[in-house]
């Protein structure tokens, strides 16, 4: 035929027969590659070659194929392809720089894409890039849909702020957000208690211990926390009347 588009379609169909019916991946792959040299966006050739590369675990040619595909895509499809490339770079090729670049490219198209944000979170945690990790967790927090998701993210944010940056004020703010959602939260209350004790903020410490006590259903634990709060008020704050009211 003199129509190059139809000719490529026929060649692609022939290559599919070689691939599916004859199980000749090598020959089929070569046929699809030739089609893509003439038409890099040919859908049948691109998708079929992708399947062959995955089956043969040829990750670098697969990345090149998907990068070419992404150039002709827009919107959600392009975001999905960038994330697919990033996952291959991350999981198969262990190229975290390239993985990060493709997750970031996905976020340019869709700044709230959870898969891309989670991908960057994994990479920054592995590479101990804590400032970048905090930024990504903050972006996830801004779009978190449920209280449980928010608490989980705030736990991580607070822990990084406290352990990696020793920033008591920012850590306090994160844990305070948690107890605003769940007043009896064990980890957040315990962390706040440590922060206030270290900063000699004894009124806040007593309040935290009392709130923690009210939020627990473990009676021995409740009594222990209330006694600790009373001791802080008595010894550190110098408010014996408030201490007596506590118990």
Short mmCIF file of C-alpha atoms in Angstrom, two decimals, residues 62-185:
data_model
loop_
_atom_site.label_atom_id
_atom_site.label_comp_id
_atom_site.label_asym_id
_atom_site.label_seq_id
_atom_site.Cartn_x
_atom_site.Cartn_y
_atom_site.Cartn_z
CA UNK A 62 11.32 -0.08 28.63
CA UNK A 63 12.20 3.24 30.26
CA UNK A 64 13.28 4.67 26.90
CA UNK A 65 10.03 3.47 25.33
CA UNK A 66 7.90 5.02 28.06
CA UNK A 67 9.84 8.31 27.95
CA UNK A 68 9.07 8.54 24.23
CA UNK A 69 5.42 7.78 24.93
CA UNK A 70 5.20 10.46 27.62
CA UNK A 71 6.30 13.15 25.15
CA UNK A 72 3.15 12.63 23.10
CA UNK A 73 0.78 12.40 26.06
CA UNK A 74 -1.12 15.03 28.04
CA UNK A 75 -2.90 15.22 31.37
CA UNK A 76 -3.63 12.09 33.40
CA UNK A 77 -2.07 9.74 30.84
CA UNK A 78 1.24 11.61 30.97
CA UNK A 79 1.18 11.62 34.78
CA UNK A 80 0.62 7.85 34.81
CA UNK A 81 3.51 7.23 32.43
CA UNK A 82 5.90 9.39 34.44
CA UNK A 83 4.95 7.46 37.59
CA UNK A 84 5.44 4.14 35.79
CA UNK A 85 8.92 5.22 34.69
CA UNK A 86 9.72 6.42 38.20
CA UNK A 87 8.70 3.08 39.71
CA UNK A 88 10.95 1.19 37.29
CA UNK A 89 13.86 3.51 38.09
CA UNK A 90 13.19 3.14 41.80
CA UNK A 91 12.44 -0.59 42.08
CA UNK A 92 14.23 -2.19 39.12
CA UNK A 93 17.19 0.04 38.27
CA UNK A 94 17.77 1.63 41.70
CA UNK A 95 18.34 5.00 40.05
CA UNK A 96 16.78 7.24 42.67
CA UNK A 97 17.79 10.49 40.97
CA UNK A 98 15.94 9.55 37.81
CA UNK A 99 13.02 8.20 39.83
CA UNK A 100 12.76 11.52 41.67
CA UNK A 101 12.90 13.45 38.40
CA UNK A 102 9.95 11.52 36.98
CA UNK A 103 7.86 11.75 40.15
CA UNK A 104 8.50 15.50 40.09
CA UNK A 105 7.52 15.64 36.41
CA UNK A 106 4.24 13.92 37.34
CA UNK A 107 3.65 16.52 40.06
CA UNK A 108 4.13 19.37 37.58
CA UNK A 109 1.11 17.98 35.74
CA UNK A 110 -0.83 17.08 38.92
CA UNK A 111 0.53 18.65 42.13
CA UNK A 112 -1.77 16.51 44.30
CA UNK A 113 -1.00 13.12 42.75
CA UNK A 114 -0.77 10.79 45.74
CA UNK A 115 1.30 8.12 43.97
CA UNK A 116 3.99 10.64 42.99
CA UNK A 117 4.04 12.19 46.47
CA UNK A 118 4.35 8.73 48.05
CA UNK A 119 7.15 7.88 45.65
CA UNK A 120 9.13 10.97 46.62
CA UNK A 121 8.42 10.21 50.28
CA UNK A 122 10.03 6.76 49.91
CA UNK A 123 13.05 8.13 48.08
CA UNK A 124 13.69 11.02 50.47
CA UNK A 125 13.37 8.65 53.43
CA UNK A 126 15.87 6.22 51.85
CA UNK A 127 18.33 8.99 51.04
CA UNK A 128 17.80 10.78 54.36
CA UNK A 129 16.85 14.06 52.70
CA UNK A 130 14.77 15.16 55.64
CA UNK A 131 13.98 18.74 54.56
CA UNK A 132 12.62 17.45 51.25
CA UNK A 133 10.80 14.65 53.07
CA UNK A 134 9.06 17.14 55.37
CA UNK A 135 7.97 19.20 52.36
CA UNK A 136 6.42 16.15 50.70
CA UNK A 137 4.68 15.06 53.91
CA UNK A 138 3.26 18.59 54.30
CA UNK A 139 1.82 18.36 50.78
CA UNK A 140 0.20 15.03 51.64
CA UNK A 141 -1.16 16.50 54.86
CA UNK A 142 -2.81 19.32 52.92
CA UNK A 143 -4.84 16.81 50.87
CA UNK A 144 -5.39 14.12 53.54
CA UNK A 145 -9.04 13.09 53.45
CA UNK A 146 -9.54 11.49 56.87
CA UNK A 147 -8.53 12.22 60.48
CA UNK A 148 -6.62 8.92 60.58
CA UNK A 149 -4.56 9.89 57.53
CA UNK A 150 -3.81 13.29 59.06
CA UNK A 151 -2.71 11.74 62.34
CA UNK A 152 -0.41 9.27 60.58
CA UNK A 153 1.26 12.05 58.62
CA UNK A 154 1.55 14.34 61.64
CA UNK A 155 3.21 11.52 63.61
CA UNK A 156 5.90 11.24 60.94
CA UNK A 157 6.30 15.00 60.60
CA UNK A 158 6.59 15.49 64.36
CA UNK A 159 9.08 12.66 64.67
CA UNK A 160 11.33 14.07 61.94
CA UNK A 161 11.15 17.59 63.35
CA UNK A 162 12.10 16.30 66.79
CA UNK A 163 14.67 13.63 65.96
CA UNK A 164 16.39 14.98 62.86
CA UNK A 165 16.13 18.75 63.34
CA UNK A 166 15.68 18.94 67.14
CA UNK A 167 13.07 21.62 66.49
CA UNK A 168 10.91 21.44 69.61
CA UNK A 169 8.57 24.25 68.59
CA UNK A 170 7.66 22.75 65.21
CA UNK A 171 7.39 19.26 66.71
CA UNK A 172 5.11 20.63 69.41
CA UNK A 173 2.85 22.18 66.77
CA UNK A 174 2.58 18.86 64.91
CA UNK A 175 1.78 16.83 68.01
CA UNK A 176 -0.69 19.53 69.18
CA UNK A 177 -2.56 19.06 65.90
CA UNK A 178 -2.83 15.36 66.68
CA UNK A 179 -4.31 15.83 70.15
CA UNK A 180 -6.72 18.39 68.71
CA UNK A 181 -8.07 15.52 66.61
CA UNK A 182 -7.63 12.75 69.20
CA UNK A 183 -7.10 14.12 72.75
CA UNK A 184 -6.01 10.79 74.21
CA UNK A 185 -3.47 9.93 71.50
#
